[in-house]
PDB file of C-alpha atoms and ligand atoms in Angstrom:
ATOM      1  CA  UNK A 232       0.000   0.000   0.000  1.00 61.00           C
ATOM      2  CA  UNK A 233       1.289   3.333  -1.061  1.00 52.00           C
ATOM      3  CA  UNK A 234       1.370   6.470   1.725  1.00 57.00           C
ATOM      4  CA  UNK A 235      -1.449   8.177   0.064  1.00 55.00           C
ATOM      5  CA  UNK A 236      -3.742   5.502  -0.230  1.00 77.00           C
ATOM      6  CA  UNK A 237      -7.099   6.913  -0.677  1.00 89.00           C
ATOM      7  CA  UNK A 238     -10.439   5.302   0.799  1.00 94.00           C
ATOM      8  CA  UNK A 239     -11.451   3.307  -1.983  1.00 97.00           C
ATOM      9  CA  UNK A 240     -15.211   4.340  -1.102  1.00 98.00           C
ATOM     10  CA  UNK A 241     -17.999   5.252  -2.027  1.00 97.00           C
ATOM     11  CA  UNK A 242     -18.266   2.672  -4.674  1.00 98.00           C
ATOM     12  CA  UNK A 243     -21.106   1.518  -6.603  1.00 98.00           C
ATOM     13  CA  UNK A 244     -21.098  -1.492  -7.753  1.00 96.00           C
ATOM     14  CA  UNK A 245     -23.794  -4.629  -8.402  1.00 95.00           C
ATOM     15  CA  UNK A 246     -26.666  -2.770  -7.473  1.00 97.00           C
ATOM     16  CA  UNK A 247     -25.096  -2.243  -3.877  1.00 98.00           C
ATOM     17  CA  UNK A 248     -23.535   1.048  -2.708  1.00 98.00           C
ATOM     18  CA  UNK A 249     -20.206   0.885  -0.974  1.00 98.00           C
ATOM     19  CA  UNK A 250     -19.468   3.904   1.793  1.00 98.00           C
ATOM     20  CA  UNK A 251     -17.729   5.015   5.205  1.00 98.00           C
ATOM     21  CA  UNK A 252     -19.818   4.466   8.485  1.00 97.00           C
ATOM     22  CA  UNK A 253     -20.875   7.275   9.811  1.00 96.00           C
ATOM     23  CA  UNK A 254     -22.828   7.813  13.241  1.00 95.00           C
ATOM     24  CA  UNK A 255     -26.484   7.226  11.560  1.00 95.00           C
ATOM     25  CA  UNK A 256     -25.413   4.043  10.931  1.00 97.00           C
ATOM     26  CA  UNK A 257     -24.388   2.591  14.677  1.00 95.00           C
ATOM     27  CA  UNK A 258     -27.806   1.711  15.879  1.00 94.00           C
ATOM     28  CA  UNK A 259     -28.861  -0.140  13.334  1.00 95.00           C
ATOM     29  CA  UNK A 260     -25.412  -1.914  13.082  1.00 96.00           C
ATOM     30  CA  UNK A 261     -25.669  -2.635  16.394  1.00 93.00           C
ATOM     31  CA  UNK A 262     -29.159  -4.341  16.021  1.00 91.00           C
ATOM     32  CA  UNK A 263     -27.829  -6.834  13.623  1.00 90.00           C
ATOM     33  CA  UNK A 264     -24.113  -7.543  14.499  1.00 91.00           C
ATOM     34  CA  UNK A 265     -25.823  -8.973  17.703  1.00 92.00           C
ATOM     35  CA  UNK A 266     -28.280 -11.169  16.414  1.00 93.00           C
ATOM     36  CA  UNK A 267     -28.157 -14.615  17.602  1.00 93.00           C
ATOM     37  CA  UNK A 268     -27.986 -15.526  14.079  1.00 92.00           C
ATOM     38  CA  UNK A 269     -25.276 -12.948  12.612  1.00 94.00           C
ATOM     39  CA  UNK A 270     -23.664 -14.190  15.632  1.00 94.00           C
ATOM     40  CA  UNK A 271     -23.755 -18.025  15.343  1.00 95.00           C
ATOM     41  CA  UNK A 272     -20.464 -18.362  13.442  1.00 96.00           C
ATOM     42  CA  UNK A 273     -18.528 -15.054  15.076  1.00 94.00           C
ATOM     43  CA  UNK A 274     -15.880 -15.680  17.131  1.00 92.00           C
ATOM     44  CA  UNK A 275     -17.122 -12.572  18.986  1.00 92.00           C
ATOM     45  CA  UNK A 276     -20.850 -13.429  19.852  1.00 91.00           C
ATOM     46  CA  UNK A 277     -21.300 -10.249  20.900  1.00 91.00           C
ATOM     47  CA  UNK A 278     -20.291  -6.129  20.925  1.00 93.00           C
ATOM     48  CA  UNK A 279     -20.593  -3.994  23.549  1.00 94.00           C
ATOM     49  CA  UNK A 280     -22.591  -1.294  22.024  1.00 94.00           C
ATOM     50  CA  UNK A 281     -19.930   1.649  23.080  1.00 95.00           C
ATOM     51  CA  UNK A 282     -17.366  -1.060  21.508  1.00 95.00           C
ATOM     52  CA  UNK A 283     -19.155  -0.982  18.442  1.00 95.00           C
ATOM     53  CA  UNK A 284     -19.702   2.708  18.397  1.00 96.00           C
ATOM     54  CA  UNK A 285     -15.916   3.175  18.552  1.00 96.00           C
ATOM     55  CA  UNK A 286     -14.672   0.807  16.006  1.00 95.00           C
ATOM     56  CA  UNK A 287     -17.240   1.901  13.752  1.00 96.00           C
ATOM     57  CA  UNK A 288     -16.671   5.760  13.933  1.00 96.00           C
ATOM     58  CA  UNK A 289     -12.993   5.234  13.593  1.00 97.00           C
ATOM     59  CA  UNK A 290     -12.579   3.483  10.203  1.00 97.00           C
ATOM     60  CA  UNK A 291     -12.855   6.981   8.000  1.00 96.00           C
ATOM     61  CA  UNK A 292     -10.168   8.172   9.739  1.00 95.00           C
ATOM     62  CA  UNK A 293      -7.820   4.639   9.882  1.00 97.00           C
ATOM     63  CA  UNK A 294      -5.063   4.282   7.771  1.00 96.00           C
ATOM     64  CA  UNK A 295      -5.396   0.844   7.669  1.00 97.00           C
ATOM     65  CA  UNK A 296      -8.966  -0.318   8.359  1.00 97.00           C
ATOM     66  CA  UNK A 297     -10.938   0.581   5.008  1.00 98.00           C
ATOM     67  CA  UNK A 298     -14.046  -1.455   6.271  1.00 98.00           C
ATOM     68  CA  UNK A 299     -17.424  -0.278   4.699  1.00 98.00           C
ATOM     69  CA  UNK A 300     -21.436  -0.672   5.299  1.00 98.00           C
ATOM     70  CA  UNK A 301     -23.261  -1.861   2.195  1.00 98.00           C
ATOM     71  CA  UNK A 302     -26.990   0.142   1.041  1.00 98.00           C
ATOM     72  CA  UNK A 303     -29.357  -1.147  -1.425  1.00 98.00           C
ATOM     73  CA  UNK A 304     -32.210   0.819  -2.480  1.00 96.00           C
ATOM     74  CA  UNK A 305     -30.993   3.413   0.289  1.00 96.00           C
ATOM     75  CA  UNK A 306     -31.063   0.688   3.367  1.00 97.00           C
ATOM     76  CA  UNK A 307     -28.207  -0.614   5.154  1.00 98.00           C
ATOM     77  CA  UNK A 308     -28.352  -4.388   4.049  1.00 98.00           C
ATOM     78  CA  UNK A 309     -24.862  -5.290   5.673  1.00 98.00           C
ATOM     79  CA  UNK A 310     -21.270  -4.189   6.219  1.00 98.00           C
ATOM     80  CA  UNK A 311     -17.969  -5.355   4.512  1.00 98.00           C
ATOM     81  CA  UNK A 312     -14.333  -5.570   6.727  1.00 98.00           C
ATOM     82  CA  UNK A 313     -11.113  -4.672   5.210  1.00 98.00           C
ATOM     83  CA  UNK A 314      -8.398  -4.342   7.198  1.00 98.00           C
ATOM     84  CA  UNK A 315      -4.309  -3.570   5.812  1.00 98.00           C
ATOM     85  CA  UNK A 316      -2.228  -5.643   7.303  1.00 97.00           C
ATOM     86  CA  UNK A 317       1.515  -6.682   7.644  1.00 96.00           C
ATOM     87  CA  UNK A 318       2.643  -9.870   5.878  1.00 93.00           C
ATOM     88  CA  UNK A 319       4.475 -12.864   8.096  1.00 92.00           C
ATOM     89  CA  UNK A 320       8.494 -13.062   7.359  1.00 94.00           C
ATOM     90  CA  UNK A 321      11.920 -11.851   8.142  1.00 95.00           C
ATOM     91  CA  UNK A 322      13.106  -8.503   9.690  1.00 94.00           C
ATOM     92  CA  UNK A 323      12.963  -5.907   7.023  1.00 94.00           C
ATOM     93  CA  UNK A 324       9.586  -7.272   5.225  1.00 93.00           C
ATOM     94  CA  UNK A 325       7.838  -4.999   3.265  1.00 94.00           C
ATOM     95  CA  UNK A 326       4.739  -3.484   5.833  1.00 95.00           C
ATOM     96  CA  UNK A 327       0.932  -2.980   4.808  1.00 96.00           C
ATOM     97  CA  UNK A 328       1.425  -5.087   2.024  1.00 97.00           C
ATOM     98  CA  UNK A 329      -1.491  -7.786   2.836  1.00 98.00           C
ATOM     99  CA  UNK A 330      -5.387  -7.380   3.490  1.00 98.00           C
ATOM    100  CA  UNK A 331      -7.911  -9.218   5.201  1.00 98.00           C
ATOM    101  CA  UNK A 332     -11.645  -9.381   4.011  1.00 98.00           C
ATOM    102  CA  UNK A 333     -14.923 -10.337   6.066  1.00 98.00           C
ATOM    103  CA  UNK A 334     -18.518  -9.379   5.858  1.00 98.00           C
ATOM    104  CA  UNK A 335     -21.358  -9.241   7.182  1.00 97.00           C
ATOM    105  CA  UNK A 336     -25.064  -9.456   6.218  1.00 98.00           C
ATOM    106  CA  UNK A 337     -28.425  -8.098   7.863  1.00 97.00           C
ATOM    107  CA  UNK A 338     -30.618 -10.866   8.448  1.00 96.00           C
ATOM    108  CA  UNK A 339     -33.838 -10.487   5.937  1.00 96.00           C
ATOM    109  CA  UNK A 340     -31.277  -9.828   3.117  1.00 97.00           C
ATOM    110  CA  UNK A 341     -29.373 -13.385   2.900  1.00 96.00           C
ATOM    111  CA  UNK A 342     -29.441 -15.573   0.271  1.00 96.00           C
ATOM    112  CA  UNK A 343     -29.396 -12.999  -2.693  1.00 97.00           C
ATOM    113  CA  UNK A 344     -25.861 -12.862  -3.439  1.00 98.00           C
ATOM    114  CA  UNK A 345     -25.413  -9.567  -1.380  1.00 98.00           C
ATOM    115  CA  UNK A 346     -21.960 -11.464   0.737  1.00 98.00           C
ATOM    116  CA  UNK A 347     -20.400 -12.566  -2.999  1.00 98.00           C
ATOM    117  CA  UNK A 348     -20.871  -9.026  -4.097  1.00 98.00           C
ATOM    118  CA  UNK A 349     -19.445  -7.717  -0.969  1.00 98.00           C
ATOM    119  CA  UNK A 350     -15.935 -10.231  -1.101  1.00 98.00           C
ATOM    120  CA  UNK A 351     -15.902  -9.074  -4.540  1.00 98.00           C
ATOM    121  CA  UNK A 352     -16.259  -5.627  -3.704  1.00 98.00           C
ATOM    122  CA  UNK A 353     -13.460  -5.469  -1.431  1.00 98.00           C
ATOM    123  CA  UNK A 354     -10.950  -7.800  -3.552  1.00 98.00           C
ATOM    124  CA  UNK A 355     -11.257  -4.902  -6.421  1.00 97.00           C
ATOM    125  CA  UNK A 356     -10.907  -2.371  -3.838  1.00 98.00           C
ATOM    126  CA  UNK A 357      -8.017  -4.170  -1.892  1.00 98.00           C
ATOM    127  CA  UNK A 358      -6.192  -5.064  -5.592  1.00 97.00           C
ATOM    128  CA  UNK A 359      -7.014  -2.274  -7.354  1.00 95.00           C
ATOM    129  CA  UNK A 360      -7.830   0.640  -5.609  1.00 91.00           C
ATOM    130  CA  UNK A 361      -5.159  -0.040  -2.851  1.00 97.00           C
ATOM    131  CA  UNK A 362      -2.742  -1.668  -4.101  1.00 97.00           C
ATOM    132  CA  UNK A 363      -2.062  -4.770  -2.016  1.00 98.00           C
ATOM    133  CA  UNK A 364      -0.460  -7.752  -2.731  1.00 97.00           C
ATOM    134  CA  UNK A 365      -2.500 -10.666  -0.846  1.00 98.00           C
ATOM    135  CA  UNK A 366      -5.352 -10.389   0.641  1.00 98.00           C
ATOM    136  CA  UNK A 367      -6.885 -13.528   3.284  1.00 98.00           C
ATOM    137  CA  UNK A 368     -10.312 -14.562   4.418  1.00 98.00           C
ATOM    138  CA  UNK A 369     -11.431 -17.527   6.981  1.00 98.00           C
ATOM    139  CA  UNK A 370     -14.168 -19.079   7.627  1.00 98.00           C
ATOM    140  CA  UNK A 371     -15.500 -21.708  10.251  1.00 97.00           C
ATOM    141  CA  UNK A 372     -16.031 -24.760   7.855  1.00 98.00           C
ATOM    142  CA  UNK A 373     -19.641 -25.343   8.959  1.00 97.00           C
ATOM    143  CA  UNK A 374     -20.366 -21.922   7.967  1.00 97.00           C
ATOM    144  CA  UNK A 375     -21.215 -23.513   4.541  1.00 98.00           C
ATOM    145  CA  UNK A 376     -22.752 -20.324   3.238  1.00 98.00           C
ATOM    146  CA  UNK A 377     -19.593 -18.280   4.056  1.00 98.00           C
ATOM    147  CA  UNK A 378     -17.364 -20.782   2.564  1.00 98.00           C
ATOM    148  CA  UNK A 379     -19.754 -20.864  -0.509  1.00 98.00           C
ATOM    149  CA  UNK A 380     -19.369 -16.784  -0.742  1.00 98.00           C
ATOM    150  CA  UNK A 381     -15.244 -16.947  -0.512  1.00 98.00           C
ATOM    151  CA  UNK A 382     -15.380 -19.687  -3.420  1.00 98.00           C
ATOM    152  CA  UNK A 383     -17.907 -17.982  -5.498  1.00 98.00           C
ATOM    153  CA  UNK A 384     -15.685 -14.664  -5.127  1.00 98.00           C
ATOM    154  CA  UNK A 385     -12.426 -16.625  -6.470  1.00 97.00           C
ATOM    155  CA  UNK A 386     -10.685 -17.069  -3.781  1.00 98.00           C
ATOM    156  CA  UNK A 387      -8.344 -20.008  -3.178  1.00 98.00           C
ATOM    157  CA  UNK A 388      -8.817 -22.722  -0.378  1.00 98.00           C
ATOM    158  CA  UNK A 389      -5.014 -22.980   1.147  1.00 98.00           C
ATOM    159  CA  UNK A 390      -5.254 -23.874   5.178  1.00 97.00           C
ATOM    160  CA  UNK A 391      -7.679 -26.360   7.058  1.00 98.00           C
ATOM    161  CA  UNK A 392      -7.137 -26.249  10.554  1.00 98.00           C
ATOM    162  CA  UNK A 393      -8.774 -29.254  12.267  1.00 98.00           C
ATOM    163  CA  UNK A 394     -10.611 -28.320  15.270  1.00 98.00           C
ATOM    164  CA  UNK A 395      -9.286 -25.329  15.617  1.00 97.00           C
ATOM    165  CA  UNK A 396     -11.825 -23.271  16.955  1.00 96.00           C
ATOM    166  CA  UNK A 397     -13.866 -23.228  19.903  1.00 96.00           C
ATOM    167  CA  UNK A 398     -18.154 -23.111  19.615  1.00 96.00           C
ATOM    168  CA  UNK A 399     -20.371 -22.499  22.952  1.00 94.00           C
ATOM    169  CA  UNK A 400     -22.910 -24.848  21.058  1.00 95.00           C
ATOM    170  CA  UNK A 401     -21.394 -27.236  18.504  1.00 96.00           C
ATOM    171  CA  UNK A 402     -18.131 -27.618  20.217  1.00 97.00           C
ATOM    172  CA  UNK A 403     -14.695 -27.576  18.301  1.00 98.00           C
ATOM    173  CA  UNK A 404     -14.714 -26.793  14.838  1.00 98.00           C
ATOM    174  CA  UNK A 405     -12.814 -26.753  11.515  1.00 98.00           C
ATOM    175  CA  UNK A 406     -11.461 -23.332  10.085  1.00 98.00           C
ATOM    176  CA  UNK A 407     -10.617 -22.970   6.323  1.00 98.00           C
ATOM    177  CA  UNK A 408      -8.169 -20.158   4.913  1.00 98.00           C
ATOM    178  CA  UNK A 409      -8.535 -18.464   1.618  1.00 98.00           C
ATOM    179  CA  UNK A 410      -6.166 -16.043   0.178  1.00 98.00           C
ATOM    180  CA  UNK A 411      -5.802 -14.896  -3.358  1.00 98.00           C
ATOM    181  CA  UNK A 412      -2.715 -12.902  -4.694  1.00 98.00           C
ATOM    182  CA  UNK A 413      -2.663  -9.660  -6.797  1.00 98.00           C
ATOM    183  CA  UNK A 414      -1.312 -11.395  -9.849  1.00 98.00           C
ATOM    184  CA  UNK A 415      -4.013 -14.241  -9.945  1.00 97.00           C
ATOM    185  CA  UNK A 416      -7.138 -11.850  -9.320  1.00 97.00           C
ATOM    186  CA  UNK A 417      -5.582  -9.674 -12.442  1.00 96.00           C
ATOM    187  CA  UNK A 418      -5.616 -12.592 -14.386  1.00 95.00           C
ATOM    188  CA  UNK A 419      -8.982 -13.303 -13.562  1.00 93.00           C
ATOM    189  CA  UNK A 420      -9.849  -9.897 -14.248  1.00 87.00           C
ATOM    190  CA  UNK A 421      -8.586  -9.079 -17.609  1.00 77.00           C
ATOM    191  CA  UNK A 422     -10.234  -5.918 -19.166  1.00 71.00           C
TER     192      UNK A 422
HETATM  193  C1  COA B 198     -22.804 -16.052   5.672  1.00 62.58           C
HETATM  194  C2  COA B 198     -23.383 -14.787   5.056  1.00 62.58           C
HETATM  195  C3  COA B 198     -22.301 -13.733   4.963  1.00 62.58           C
HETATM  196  C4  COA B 198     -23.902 -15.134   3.630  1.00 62.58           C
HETATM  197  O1  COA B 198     -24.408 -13.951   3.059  1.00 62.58           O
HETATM  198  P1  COA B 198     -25.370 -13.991   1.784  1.00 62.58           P
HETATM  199  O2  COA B 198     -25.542 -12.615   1.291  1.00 62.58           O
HETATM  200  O3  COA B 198     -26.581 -14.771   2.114  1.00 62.58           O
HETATM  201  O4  COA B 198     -24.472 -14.834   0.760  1.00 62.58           O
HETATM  202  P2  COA B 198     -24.733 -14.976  -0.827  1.00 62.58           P
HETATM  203  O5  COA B 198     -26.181 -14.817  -1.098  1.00 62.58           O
HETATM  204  O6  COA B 198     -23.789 -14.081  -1.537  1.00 62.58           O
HETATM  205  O7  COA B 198     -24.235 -16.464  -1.105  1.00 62.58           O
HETATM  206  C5  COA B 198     -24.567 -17.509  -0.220  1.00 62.58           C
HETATM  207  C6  COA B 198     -24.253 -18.831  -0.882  1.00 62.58           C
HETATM  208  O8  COA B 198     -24.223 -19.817   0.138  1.00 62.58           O
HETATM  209  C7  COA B 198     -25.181 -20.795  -0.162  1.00 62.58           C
HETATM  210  N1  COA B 198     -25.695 -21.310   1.091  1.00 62.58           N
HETATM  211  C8  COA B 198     -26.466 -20.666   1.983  1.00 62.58           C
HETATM  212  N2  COA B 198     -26.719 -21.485   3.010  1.00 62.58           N
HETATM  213  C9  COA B 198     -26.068 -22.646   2.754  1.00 62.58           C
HETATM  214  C10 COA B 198     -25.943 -23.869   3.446  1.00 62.58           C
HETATM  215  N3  COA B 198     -26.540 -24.077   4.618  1.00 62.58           N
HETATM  216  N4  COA B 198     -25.193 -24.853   2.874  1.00 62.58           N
HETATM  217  C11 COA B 198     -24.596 -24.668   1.699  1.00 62.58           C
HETATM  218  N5  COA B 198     -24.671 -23.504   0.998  1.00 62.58           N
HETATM  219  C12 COA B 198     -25.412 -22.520   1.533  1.00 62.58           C
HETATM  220  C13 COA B 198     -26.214 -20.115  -1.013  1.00 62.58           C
HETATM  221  O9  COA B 198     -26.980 -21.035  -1.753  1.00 62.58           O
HETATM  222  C14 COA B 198     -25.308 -19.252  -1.896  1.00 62.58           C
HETATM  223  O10 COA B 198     -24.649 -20.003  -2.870  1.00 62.58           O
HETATM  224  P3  COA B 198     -25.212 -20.118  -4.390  1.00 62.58           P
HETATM  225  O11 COA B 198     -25.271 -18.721  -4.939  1.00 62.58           O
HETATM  226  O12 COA B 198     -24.227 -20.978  -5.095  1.00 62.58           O
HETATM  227  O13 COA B 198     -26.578 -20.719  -4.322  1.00 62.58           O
HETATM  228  C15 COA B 198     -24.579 -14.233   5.880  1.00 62.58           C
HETATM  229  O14 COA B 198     -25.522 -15.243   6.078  1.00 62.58           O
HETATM  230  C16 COA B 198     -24.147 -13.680   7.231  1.00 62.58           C
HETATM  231  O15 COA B 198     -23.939 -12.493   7.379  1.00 62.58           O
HETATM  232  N6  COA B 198     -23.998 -14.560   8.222  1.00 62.58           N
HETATM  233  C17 COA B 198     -23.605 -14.127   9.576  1.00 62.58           C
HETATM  234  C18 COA B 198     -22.223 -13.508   9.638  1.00 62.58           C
HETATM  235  C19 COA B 198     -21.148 -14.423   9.075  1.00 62.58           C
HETATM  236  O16 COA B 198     -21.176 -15.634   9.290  1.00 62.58           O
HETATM  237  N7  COA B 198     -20.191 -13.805   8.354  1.00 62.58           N
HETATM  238  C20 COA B 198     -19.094 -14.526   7.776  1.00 62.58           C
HETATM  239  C21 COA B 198     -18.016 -14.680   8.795  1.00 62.58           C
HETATM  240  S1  COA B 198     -16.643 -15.556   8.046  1.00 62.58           S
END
């Protein structure tokens, strides 16, 4: 990521509009990120609402955390996470090269592509708009319709960690990694 890297919203794209958080937005972000049923995969089953209020207000101004809320039709239908982040390696690695991608939905407005828009979204906006040079996404393998949205949005399957992660209900679960690289979402994206 270059110094001057420029929020890559607001965006329009696939009938969904791409923009900052603003204050306007908390309460009703706040309703849905704790729903039982936004919640049922989050490692974080719930936000404390001042919590939320914070990390929410503080993206437009955060270098590196270029997350977004989602309208359709002039309603807040979800919220996309993009966060720059420092790739693993030796001392003297190039920093704020990598991204990581997650999303959200607002229950009512699953199950009409609105998440594979959203991963899409933010790979364009992570590739081309910022610049970086791999961006990651996980998922809790029984989360079939998350892992369903990373494939759909071309991204490629490269960790399985058996029982890796802890759930109050379902007990310990598999987590899947997928990461896609500049060069292979260019190719996919030739003009
Ligand atoms: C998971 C979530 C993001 C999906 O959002 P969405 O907008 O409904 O996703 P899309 O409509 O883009 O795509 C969902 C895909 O999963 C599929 N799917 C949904 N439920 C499924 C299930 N139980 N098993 C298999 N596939 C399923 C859908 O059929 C669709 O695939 P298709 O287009 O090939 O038919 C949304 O339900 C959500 O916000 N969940 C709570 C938060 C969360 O889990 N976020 C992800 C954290 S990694």
């Amino acid at each position: 990521m270059t110094d001057q890297a420029a929020s890559p919203w607001p965006a329009r794209r696939d009938g969904l509009l791409y923009r900052e958080p603003t204050e306007a937005d908390v309460e009703v972000l706040l309703q849905f990120r704790n729903d039982p049923g936004v919640n049922h995969f989050m490692v974080r089953t719930s936000v404390e609402p001042d919590d939320l209020r914070r990390e929410v207000l503080t993206i437009p101004d955060s270098p590196t955390d270029f997350s977004c809320v989602l309208e359709r039709d002039g309603e807040l239908v979800g919220m996309g996470f993009l966060d720059v982040v420092d790739g693993a390696g030796q001392p003297g690695h190039p920093t704020g090269t990598d991204g990581l991608i997650g999303y959200i939905v607002r229950p009512g407005h699953e199950g009409v592509g609105i998440a594979t828009a959203t991963a899409r979204a933010l790979l364009e906006a992570a590739f081309g708009g910022l610049g970086l040079r791999r961006v990651t996404a996980a998922a809790n393998l029984a989360n079939h319709a998350s892992v369903r949205v990373l494939e759909k949005a071309g991204m490629r399957r490269e960790r399985h960690e058996v029982q890796a992660l802890w759930h109050h209900e379902l007990g310990w679960l598999d987590e899947v990694g997928y990461a896609l690289l500049a060069e292979e979402w260019a190719a996919a994206h030739v003009p």
